[in-house]
Short mmCIF file of C-alpha atoms in Angstrom, two decimals:
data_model
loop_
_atom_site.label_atom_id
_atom_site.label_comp_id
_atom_site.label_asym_id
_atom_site.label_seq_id
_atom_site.Cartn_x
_atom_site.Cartn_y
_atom_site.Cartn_z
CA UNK A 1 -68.29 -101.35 -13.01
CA UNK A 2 -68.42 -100.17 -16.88
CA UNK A 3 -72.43 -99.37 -15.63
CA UNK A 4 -71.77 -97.37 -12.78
CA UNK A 5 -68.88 -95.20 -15.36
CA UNK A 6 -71.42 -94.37 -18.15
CA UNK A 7 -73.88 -93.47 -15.44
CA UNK A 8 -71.51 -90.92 -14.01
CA UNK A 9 -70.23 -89.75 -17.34
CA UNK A 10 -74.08 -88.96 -18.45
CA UNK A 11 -74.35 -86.71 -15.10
CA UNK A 12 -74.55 -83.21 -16.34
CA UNK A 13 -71.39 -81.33 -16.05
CA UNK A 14 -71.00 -77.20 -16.12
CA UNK A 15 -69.40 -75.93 -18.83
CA UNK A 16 -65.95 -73.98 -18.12
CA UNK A 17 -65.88 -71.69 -21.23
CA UNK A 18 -69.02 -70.35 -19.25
CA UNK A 19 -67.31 -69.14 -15.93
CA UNK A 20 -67.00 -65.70 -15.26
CA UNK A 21 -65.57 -63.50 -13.10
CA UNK A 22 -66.21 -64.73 -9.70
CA UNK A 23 -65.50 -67.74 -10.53
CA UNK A 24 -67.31 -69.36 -7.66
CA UNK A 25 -70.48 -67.32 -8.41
CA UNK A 26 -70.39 -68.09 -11.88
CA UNK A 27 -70.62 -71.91 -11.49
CA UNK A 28 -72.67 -71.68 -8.60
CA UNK A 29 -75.21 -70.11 -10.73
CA UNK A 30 -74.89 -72.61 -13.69
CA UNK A 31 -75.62 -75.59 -11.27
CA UNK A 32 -78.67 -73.85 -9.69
CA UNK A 33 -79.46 -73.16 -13.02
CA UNK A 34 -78.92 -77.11 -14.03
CA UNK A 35 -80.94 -77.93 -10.89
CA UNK A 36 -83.95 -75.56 -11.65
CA UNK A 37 -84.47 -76.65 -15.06
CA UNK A 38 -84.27 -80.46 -13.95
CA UNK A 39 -80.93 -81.14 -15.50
CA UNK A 40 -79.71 -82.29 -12.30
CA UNK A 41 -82.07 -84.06 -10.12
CA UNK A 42 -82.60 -84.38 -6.55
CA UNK A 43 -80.34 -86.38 -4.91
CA UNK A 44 -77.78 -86.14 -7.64
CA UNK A 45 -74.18 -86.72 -6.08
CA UNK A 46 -72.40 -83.97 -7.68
CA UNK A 47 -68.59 -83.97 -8.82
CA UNK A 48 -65.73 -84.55 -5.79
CA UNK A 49 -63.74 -80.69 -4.96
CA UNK A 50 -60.77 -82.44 -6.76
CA UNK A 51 -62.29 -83.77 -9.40
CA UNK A 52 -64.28 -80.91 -10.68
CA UNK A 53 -61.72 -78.25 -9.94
CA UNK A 54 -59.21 -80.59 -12.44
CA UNK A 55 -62.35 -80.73 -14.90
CA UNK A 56 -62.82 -77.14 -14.59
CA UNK A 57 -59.00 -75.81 -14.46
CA UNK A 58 -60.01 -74.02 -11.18
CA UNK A 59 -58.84 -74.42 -7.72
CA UNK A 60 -60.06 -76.47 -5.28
CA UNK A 61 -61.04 -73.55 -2.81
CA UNK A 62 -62.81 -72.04 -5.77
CA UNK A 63 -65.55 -75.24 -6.18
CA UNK A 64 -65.34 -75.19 -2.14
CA UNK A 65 -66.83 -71.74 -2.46
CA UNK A 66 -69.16 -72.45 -5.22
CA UNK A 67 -70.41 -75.50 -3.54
CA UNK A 68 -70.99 -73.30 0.13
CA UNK A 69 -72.78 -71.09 -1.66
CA UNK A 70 -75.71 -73.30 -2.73
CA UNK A 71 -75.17 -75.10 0.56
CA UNK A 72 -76.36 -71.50 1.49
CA UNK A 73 -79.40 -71.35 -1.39
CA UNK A 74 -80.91 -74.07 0.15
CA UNK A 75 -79.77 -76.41 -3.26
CA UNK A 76 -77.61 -78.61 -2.07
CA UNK A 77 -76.31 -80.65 1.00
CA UNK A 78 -72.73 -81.76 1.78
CA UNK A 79 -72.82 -84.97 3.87
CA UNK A 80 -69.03 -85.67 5.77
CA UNK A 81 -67.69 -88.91 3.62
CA UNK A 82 -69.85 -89.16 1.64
CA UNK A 83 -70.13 -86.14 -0.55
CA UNK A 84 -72.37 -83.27 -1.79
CA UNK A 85 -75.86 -84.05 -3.28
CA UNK A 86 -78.55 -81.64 -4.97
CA UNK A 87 -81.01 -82.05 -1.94
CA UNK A 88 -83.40 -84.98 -1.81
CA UNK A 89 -85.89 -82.50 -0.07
CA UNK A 90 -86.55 -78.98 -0.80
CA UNK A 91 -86.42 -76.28 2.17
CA UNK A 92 -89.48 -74.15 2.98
CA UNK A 93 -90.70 -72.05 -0.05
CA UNK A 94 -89.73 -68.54 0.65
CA UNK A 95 -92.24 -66.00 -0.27
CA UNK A 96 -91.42 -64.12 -3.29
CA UNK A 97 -91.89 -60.28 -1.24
CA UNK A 98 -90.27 -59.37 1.96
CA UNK A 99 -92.11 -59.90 4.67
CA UNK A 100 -91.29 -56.41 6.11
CA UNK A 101 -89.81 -53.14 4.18
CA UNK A 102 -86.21 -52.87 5.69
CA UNK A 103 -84.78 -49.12 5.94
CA UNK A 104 -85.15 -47.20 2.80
CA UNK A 105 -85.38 -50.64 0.82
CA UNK A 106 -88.09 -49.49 -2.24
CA UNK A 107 -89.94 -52.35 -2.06
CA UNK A 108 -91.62 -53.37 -5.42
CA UNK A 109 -91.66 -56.89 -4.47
CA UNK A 110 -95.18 -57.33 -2.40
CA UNK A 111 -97.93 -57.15 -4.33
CA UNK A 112 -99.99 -54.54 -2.79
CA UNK A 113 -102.73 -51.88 -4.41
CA UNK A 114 -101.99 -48.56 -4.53
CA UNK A 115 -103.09 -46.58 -0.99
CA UNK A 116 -102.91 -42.94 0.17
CA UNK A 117 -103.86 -41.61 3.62
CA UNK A 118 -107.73 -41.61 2.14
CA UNK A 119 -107.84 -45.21 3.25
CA UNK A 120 -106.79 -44.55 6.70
CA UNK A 121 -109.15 -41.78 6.91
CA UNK A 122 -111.82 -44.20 5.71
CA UNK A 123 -110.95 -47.16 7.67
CA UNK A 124 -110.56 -44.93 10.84
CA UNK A 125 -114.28 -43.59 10.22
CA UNK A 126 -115.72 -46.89 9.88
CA UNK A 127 -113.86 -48.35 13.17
CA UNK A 128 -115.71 -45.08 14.44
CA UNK A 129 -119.06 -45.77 13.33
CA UNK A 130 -118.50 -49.48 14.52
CA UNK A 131 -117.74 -48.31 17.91
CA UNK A 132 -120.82 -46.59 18.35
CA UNK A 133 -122.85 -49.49 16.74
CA UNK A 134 -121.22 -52.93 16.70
CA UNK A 135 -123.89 -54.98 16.66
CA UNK A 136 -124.25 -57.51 19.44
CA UNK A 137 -123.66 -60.99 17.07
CA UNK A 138 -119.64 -58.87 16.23
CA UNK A 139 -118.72 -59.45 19.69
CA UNK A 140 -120.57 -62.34 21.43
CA UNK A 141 -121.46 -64.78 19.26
CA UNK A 142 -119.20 -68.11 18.88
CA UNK A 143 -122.00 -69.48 16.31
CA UNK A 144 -121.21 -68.43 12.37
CA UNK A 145 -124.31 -69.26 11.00
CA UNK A 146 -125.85 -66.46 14.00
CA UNK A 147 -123.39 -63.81 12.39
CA UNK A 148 -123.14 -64.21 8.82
CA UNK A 149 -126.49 -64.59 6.90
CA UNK A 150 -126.42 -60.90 6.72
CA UNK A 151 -122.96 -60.64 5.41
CA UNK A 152 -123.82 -63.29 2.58
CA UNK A 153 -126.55 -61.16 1.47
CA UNK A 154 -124.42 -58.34 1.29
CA UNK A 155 -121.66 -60.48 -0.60
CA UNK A 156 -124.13 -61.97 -3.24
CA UNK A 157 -124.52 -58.30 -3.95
CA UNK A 158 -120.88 -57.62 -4.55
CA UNK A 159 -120.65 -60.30 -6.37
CA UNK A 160 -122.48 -59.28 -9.00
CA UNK A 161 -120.36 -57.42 -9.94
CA UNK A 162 -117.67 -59.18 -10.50
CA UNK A 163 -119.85 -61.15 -13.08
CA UNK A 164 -121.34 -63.57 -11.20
CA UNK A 165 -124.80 -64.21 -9.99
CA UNK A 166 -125.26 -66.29 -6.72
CA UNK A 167 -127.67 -68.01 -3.78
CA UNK A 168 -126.06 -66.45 -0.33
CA UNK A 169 -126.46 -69.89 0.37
CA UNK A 170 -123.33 -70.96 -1.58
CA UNK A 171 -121.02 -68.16 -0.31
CA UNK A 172 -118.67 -68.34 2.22
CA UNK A 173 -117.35 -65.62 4.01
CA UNK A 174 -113.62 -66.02 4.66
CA UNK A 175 -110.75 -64.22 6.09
CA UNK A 176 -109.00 -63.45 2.69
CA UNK A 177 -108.76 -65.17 -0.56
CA UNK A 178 -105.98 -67.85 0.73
CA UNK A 179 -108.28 -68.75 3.46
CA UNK A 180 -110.99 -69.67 0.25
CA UNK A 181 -108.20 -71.01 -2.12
CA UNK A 182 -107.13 -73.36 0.91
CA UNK A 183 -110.58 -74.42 2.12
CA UNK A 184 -111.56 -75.09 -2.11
CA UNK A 185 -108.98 -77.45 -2.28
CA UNK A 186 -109.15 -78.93 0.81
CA UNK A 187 -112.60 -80.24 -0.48
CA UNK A 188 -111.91 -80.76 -4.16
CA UNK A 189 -108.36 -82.56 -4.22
CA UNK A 190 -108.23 -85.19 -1.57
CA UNK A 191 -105.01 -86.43 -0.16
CA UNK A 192 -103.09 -88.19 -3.29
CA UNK A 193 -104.69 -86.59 -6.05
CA UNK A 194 -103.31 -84.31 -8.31
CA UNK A 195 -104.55 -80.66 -9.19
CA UNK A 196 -103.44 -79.01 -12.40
CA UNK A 197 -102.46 -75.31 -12.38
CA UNK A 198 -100.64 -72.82 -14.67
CA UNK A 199 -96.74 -73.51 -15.16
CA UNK A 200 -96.15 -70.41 -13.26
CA UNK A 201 -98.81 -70.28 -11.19
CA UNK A 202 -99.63 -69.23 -7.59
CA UNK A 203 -96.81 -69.23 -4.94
CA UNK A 204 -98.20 -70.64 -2.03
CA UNK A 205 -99.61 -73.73 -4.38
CA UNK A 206 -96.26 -75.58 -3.91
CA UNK A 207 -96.86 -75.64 -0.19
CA UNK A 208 -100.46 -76.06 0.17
CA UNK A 209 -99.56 -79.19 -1.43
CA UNK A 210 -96.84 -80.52 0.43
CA UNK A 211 -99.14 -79.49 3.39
CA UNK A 212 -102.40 -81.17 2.01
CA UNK A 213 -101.11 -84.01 0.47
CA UNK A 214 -102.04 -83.57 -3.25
CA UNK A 215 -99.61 -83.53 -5.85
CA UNK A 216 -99.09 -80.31 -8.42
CA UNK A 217 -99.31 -80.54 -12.11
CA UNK A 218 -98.08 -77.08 -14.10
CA UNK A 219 -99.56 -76.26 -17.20
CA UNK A 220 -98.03 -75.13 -20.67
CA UNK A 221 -99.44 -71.43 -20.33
CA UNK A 222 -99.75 -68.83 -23.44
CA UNK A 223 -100.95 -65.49 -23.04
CA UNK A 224 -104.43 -66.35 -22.56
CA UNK A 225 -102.86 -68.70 -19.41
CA UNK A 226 -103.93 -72.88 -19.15
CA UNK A 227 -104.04 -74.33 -22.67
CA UNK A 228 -107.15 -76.72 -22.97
CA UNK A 229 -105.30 -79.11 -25.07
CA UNK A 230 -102.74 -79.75 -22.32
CA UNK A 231 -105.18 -79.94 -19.75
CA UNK A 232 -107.19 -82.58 -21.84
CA UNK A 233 -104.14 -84.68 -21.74
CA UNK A 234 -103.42 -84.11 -18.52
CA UNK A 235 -106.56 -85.30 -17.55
CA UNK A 236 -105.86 -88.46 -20.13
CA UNK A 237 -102.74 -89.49 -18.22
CA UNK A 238 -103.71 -89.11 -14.68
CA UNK A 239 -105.63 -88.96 -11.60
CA UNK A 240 -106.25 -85.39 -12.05
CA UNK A 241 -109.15 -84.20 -9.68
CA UNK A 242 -109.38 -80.15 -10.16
CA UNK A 243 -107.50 -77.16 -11.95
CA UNK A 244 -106.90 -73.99 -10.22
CA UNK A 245 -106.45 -70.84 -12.78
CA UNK A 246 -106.25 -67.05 -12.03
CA UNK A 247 -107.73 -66.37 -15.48
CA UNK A 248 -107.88 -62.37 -14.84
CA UNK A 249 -104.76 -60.90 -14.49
CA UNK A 250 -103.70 -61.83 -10.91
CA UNK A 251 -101.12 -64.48 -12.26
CA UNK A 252 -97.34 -63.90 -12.19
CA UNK A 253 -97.60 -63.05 -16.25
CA UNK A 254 -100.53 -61.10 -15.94
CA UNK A 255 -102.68 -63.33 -18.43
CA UNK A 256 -106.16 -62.21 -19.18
CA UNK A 257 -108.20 -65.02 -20.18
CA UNK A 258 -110.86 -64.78 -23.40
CA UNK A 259 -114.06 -65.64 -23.16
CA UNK A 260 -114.21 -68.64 -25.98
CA UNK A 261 -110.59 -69.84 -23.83
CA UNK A 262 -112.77 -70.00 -20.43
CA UNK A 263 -115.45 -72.10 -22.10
CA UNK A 264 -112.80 -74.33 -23.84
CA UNK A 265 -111.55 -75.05 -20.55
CA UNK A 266 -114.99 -75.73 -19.06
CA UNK A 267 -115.50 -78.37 -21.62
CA UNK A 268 -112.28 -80.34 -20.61
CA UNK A 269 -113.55 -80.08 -16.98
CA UNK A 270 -117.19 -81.06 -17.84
CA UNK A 271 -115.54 -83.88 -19.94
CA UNK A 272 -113.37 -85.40 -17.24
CA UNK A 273 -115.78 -84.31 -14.50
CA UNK A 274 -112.96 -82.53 -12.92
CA UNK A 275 -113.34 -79.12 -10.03
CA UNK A 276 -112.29 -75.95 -11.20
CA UNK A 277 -110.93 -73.68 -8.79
CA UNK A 278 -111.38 -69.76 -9.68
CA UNK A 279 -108.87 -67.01 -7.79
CA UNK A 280 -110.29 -64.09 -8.93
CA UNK A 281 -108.85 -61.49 -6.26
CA UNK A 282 -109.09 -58.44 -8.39
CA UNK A 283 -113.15 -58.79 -8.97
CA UNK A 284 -114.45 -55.49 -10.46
CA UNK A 285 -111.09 -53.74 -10.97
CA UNK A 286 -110.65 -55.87 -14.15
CA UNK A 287 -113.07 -53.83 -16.92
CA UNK A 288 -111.94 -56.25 -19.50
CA UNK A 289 -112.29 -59.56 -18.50
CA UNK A 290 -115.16 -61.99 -19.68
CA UNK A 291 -117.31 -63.13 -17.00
CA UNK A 292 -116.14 -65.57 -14.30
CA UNK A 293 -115.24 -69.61 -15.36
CA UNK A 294 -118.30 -70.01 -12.21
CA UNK A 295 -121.00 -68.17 -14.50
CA UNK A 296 -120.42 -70.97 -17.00
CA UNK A 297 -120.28 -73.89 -15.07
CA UNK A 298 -121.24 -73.44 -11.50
CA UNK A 299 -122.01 -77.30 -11.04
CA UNK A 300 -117.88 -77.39 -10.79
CA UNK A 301 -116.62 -74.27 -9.63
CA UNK A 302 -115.24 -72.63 -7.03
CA UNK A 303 -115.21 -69.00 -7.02
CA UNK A 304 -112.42 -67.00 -4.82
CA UNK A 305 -112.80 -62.87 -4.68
CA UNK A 306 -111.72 -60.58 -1.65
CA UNK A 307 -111.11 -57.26 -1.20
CA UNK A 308 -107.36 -56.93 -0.03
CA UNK A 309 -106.11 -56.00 -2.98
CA UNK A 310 -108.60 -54.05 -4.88
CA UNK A 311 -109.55 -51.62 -1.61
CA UNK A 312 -107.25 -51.67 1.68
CA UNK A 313 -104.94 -54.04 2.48
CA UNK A 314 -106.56 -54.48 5.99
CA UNK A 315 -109.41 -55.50 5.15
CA UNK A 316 -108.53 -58.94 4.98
CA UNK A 317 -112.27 -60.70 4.32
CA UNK A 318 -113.07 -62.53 1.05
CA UNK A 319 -116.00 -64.81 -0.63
CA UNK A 320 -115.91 -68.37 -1.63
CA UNK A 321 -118.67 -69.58 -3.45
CA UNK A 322 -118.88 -73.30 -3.92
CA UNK A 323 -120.90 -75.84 -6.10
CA UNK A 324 -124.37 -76.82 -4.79
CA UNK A 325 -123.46 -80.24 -3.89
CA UNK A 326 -120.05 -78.84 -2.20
CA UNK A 327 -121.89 -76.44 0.35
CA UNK A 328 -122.13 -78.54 3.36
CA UNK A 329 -118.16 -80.10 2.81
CA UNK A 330 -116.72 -76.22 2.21
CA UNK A 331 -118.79 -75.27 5.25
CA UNK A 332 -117.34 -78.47 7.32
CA UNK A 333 -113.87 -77.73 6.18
CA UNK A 334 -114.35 -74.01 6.93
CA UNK A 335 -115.13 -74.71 10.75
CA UNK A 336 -111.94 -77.27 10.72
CA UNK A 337 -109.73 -74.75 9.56
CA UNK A 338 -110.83 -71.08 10.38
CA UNK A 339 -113.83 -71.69 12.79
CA UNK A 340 -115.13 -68.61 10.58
CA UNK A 341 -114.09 -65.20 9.56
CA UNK A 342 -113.20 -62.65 11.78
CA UNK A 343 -117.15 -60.84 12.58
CA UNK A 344 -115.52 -57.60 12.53
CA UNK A 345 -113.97 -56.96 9.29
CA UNK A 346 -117.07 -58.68 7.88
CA UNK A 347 -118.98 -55.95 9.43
CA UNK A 348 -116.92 -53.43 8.04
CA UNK A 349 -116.93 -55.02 4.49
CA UNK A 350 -121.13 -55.28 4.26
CA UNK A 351 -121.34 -51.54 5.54
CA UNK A 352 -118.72 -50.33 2.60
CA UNK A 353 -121.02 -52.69 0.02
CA UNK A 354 -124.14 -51.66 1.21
CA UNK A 355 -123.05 -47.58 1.28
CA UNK A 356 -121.19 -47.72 -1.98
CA UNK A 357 -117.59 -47.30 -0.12
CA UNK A 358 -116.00 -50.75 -1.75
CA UNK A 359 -117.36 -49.91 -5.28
CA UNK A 360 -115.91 -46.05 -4.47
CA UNK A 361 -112.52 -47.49 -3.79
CA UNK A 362 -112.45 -49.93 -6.42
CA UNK A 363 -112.75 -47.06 -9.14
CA UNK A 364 -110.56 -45.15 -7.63
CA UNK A 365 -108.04 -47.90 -7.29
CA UNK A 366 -108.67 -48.29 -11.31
CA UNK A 367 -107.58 -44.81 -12.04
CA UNK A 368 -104.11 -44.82 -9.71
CA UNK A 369 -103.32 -48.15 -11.24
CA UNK A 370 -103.38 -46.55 -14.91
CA UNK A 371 -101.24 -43.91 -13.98
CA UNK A 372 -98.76 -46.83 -12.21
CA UNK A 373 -98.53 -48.70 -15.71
CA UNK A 374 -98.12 -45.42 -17.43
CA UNK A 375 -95.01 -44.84 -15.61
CA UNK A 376 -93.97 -48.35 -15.90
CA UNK A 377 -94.48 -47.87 -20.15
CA UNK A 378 -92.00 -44.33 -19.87
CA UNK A 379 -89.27 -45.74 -17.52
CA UNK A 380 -89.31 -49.36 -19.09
CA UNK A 381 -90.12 -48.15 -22.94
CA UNK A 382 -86.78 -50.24 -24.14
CA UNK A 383 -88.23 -53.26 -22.64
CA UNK A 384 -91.13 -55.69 -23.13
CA UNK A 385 -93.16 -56.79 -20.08
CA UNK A 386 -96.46 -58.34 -19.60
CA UNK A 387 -99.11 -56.68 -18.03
CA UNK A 388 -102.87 -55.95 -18.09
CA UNK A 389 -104.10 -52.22 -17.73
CA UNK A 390 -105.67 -52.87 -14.00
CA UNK A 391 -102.92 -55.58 -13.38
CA UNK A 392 -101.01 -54.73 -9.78
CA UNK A 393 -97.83 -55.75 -11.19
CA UNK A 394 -95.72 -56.82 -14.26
CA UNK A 395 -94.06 -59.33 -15.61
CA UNK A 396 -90.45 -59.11 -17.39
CA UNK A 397 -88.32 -61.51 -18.83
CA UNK A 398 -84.48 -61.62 -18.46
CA UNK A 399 -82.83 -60.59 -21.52
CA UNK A 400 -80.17 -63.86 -22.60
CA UNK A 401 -77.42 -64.38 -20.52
CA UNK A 402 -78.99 -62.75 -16.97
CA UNK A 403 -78.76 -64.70 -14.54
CA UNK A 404 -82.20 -64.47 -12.32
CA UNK A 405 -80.97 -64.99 -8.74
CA UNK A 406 -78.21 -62.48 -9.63
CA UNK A 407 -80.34 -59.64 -11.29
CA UNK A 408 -82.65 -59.88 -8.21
CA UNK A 409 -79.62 -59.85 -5.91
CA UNK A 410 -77.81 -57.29 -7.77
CA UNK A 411 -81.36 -55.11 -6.83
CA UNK A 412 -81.79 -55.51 -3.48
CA UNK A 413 -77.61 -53.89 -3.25
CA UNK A 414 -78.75 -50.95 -5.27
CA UNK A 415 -82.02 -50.36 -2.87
CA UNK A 416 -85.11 -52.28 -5.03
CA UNK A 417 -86.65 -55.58 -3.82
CA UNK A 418 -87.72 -57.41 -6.82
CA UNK A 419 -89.61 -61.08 -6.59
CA UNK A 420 -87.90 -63.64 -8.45
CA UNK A 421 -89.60 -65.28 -11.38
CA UNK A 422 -88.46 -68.98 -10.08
CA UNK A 423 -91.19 -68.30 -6.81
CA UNK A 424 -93.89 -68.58 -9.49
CA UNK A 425 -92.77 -71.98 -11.23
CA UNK A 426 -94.72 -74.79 -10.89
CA UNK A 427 -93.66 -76.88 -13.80
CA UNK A 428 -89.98 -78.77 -15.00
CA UNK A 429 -90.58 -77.64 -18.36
CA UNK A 430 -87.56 -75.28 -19.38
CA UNK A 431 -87.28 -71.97 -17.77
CA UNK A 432 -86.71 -68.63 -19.13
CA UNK A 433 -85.07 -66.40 -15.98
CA UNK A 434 -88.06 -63.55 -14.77
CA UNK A 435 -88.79 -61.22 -12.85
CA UNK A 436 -92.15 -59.60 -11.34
CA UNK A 437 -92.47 -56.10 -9.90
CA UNK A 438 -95.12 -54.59 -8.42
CA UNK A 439 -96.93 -51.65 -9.12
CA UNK A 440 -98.48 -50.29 -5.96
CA UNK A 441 -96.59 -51.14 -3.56
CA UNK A 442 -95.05 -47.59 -2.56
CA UNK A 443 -95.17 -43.99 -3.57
CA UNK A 444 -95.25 -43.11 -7.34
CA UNK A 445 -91.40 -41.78 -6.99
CA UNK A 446 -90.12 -44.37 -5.56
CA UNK A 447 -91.94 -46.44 -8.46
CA UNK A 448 -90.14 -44.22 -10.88
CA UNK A 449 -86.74 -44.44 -9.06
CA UNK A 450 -86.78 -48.27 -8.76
CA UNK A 451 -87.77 -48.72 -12.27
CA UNK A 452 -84.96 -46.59 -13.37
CA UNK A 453 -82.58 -49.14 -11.20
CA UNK A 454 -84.32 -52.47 -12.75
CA UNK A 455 -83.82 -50.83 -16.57
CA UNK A 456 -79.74 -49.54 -15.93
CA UNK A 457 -79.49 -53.29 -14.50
CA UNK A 458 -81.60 -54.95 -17.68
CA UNK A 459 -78.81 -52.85 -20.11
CA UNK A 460 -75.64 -53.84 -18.12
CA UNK A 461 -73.58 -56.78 -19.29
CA UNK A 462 -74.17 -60.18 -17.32
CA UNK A 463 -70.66 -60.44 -16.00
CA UNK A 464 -70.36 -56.54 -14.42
CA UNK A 465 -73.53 -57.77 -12.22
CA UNK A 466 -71.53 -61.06 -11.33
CA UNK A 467 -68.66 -58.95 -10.39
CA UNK A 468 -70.42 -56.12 -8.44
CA UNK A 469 -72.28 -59.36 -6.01
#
């Protein structure tokens, strides 16, 4: 008995000199925070109505309310007689964008590049030209390796300029980069092994785990992203088969990884003999970074590029290159998964490498991006963010005392979809409440005009944005 009353008296417990006005929103949001951060674990039974509502000095139908609502977050479960417990499972991962723009919603949450009608024009020419000329393998052949020893050679082009010099025999042609990142580790983390990442990281990691099987191991990050040290150790302590990193400023906080940071981590992987997988969706548009983690050690790497978000969003067609000695399991895994990539948007992809389109659209992505962040800098000057100059997007912590889920919420009512920092996280470690917004995702005034919503939010007190939910 005197057991089982320490172990409920070491529970954590919300603090009351912290509720606001509403009350029920105020304490759900210090449990979800509690539960985010790891204070309170899953399938912690939490507090009785009565008894927290006497702990508390609220009423009863307040901690009802405050309970419903992370019933409703997908944080909690009540069970009938038994009580209400931080859930033992988590639900789906929501994406952190909408999946569809809803009335005259600015949406800065979808990370998109900047487009104009120019890139209709252009794809609507190419369809054209393809129309006249599809060649014969487009249409009728089921075989991939019939349809896409062109397209390699065309993508071992490309990819030399994003750094990295290549046999078309190691590339795979896939439909997008999450097609690559999927097949990559697939073949480099079998089923109960662990792959280390950045501590905000990737958002469709978390999944692709639960899905394949291998468990997720976030990484303290600085602004350079993994730190070697940490991935040494993690290496030390467990049965840690590959590291994904987005070492050019694709990840949530925009890091740009140095040169002598890239080898550091190459000599941790060489050390433990671990994979390294490389997302590298942004290619050429990054003038800054050093060359790709694969140029160093290609024995262990796998390299993931597309164009989606450095020339049209449609075409969705990307390039995974893969280690010598992992050619024949990508290409096994491939077939399994995707069969191959779609022959048409290939098509369309070689023809804009070959004619100079991609590299065309790639420049002039780099200039309308500048002009994005310059805006960003004017309408956000009282603020720090991280970003990169060709980053899509930027990264902005909370000041003290915002409450994430409510600043993001508090958007959306005043017309701006934000994505919410907690999509990103991939570690326990503690949690400082952020935001990312893209950059390119709609027309430069409605950029300006959400910005100018995000900032008036960022310099309102805590408790008016409670109040106003």
């Amino acid at each position: 008995m005197i057991s089982v009353i320490n172990e409920l008296m070491t529970i954590w417990r919300p603090d009351p000199a912290l509720i606001r006005r509403p009350a029920y929103l105020s304490l759900a949001d210090q449990i979800a925070r509690a539960i985010h951060e790891g204070r309170l674990e899953n399938g912690t039974q939490l507090a009785t109505h009565r008894q927290l509502a006497d702990e508390m000095n609220l009423s009863v139908q307040t901690i009802s309310r405050a309970y419903e609502e992370l019933i409703r977050r997908g944080l909690v479960s009540g069970e009938i007689g038994r009580g209400t417990f931080v859930q033992a499972r988590q639900p789906e991962p929501t994406p952190p964008y909408l999946p569809e723009r809803l009335g005259d919603l600015i949406d800065l949450s979808i990370l998109k590049p900047v487009c104009e009608p120019m890139h209709l024009d252009k794809m609507r020419a190419m369809l054209g030209q393809l129309a006249q000329d599809l060649p014969a393998s487009a249409a009728l052949s089921f075989r991939p390796n019939n349809i896409f020893p062109r397209h390699r050679l065309a993508a071992a082009e490309w990819l030399l300029g994003c750094g990295l010099e290549t046999s078309p025999l190691n590339i795979s042609v896939t439909n997008g980069a999450t097609a690559g990142m999927t097949v990559a580790l697939m073949t480099a983390a079998p089923q109960g092994t662990t792959v280390a990442t950045e501590a905000i990281g990737h958002h469709t990691l978390v999944p692709l785990a639960s899905y394949l099987g291998f468990h997720l191991e976030g990484l303290p990050i600085d602004r350079e992203g993994i730190l070697p040290q940490a991935l040494d150790d993690a290496c030390t302590r467990g049965n840690i088969r590959a590291v994904f990193v987005q070492p050019s400023a694709i990840s949530p906080t925009a890091t740009l990884m140095g040169a002598a940071r890239r080898a550091a981590l190459v000599e941790v992987a060489r050390k433990h003999d671990i994979a390294i997988i490389e997302n590298d969706i942004l290619g050429p548009l990054v003038t800054r970074s050093a060359p790709p983690i694969a140029a160093l050690a290609p024995e262990r790497t796998f390299y993931v590029t597309s164009f989606t978000k450095i020339t049209v969003p449609g075409l969705r067609i990307g390039y995974l290159v893969a280690p010598d000695r992992f050619v024949a399991a990508i290409a096994n895994r491939h077939l399994v998964s995707n069969w191959m990539a779609t022959p048409l948007v290939a098509e369309m992809a070689t023809r804009w490498v070959q004619d100079g389109t991609a590299a065309q659209l790639v420049e002039w992505q780099r200039t309308a991006i500048h002009q994005r962040h310059a805006i960003a800098s004017e309408v956000l000057a009282q603020t720090p963010f991280r970003s990169q100059p060709e980053s899509l997007h930027v990264w902005l912590d909370l000041p003290e005392g915002q409450a994430e889920e409510s600043f993001v919420a508090q958007a959306r009512l005043q017309g701006v979809a934000i994505a919410p920092g907690m999509s990103f996280r991939v570690s326990d470690a503690p949690w400082t409440p952020s935001v990312r917004i893209s950059l390119g995702s709609t027309s430069e005034t409605e950029l300006r005009t959400g910005l100018g919503i995000v900032a008036k939010l960022l310099m309102a007190d805590p408790e008016h944005l409670l109040l106003a939910i």
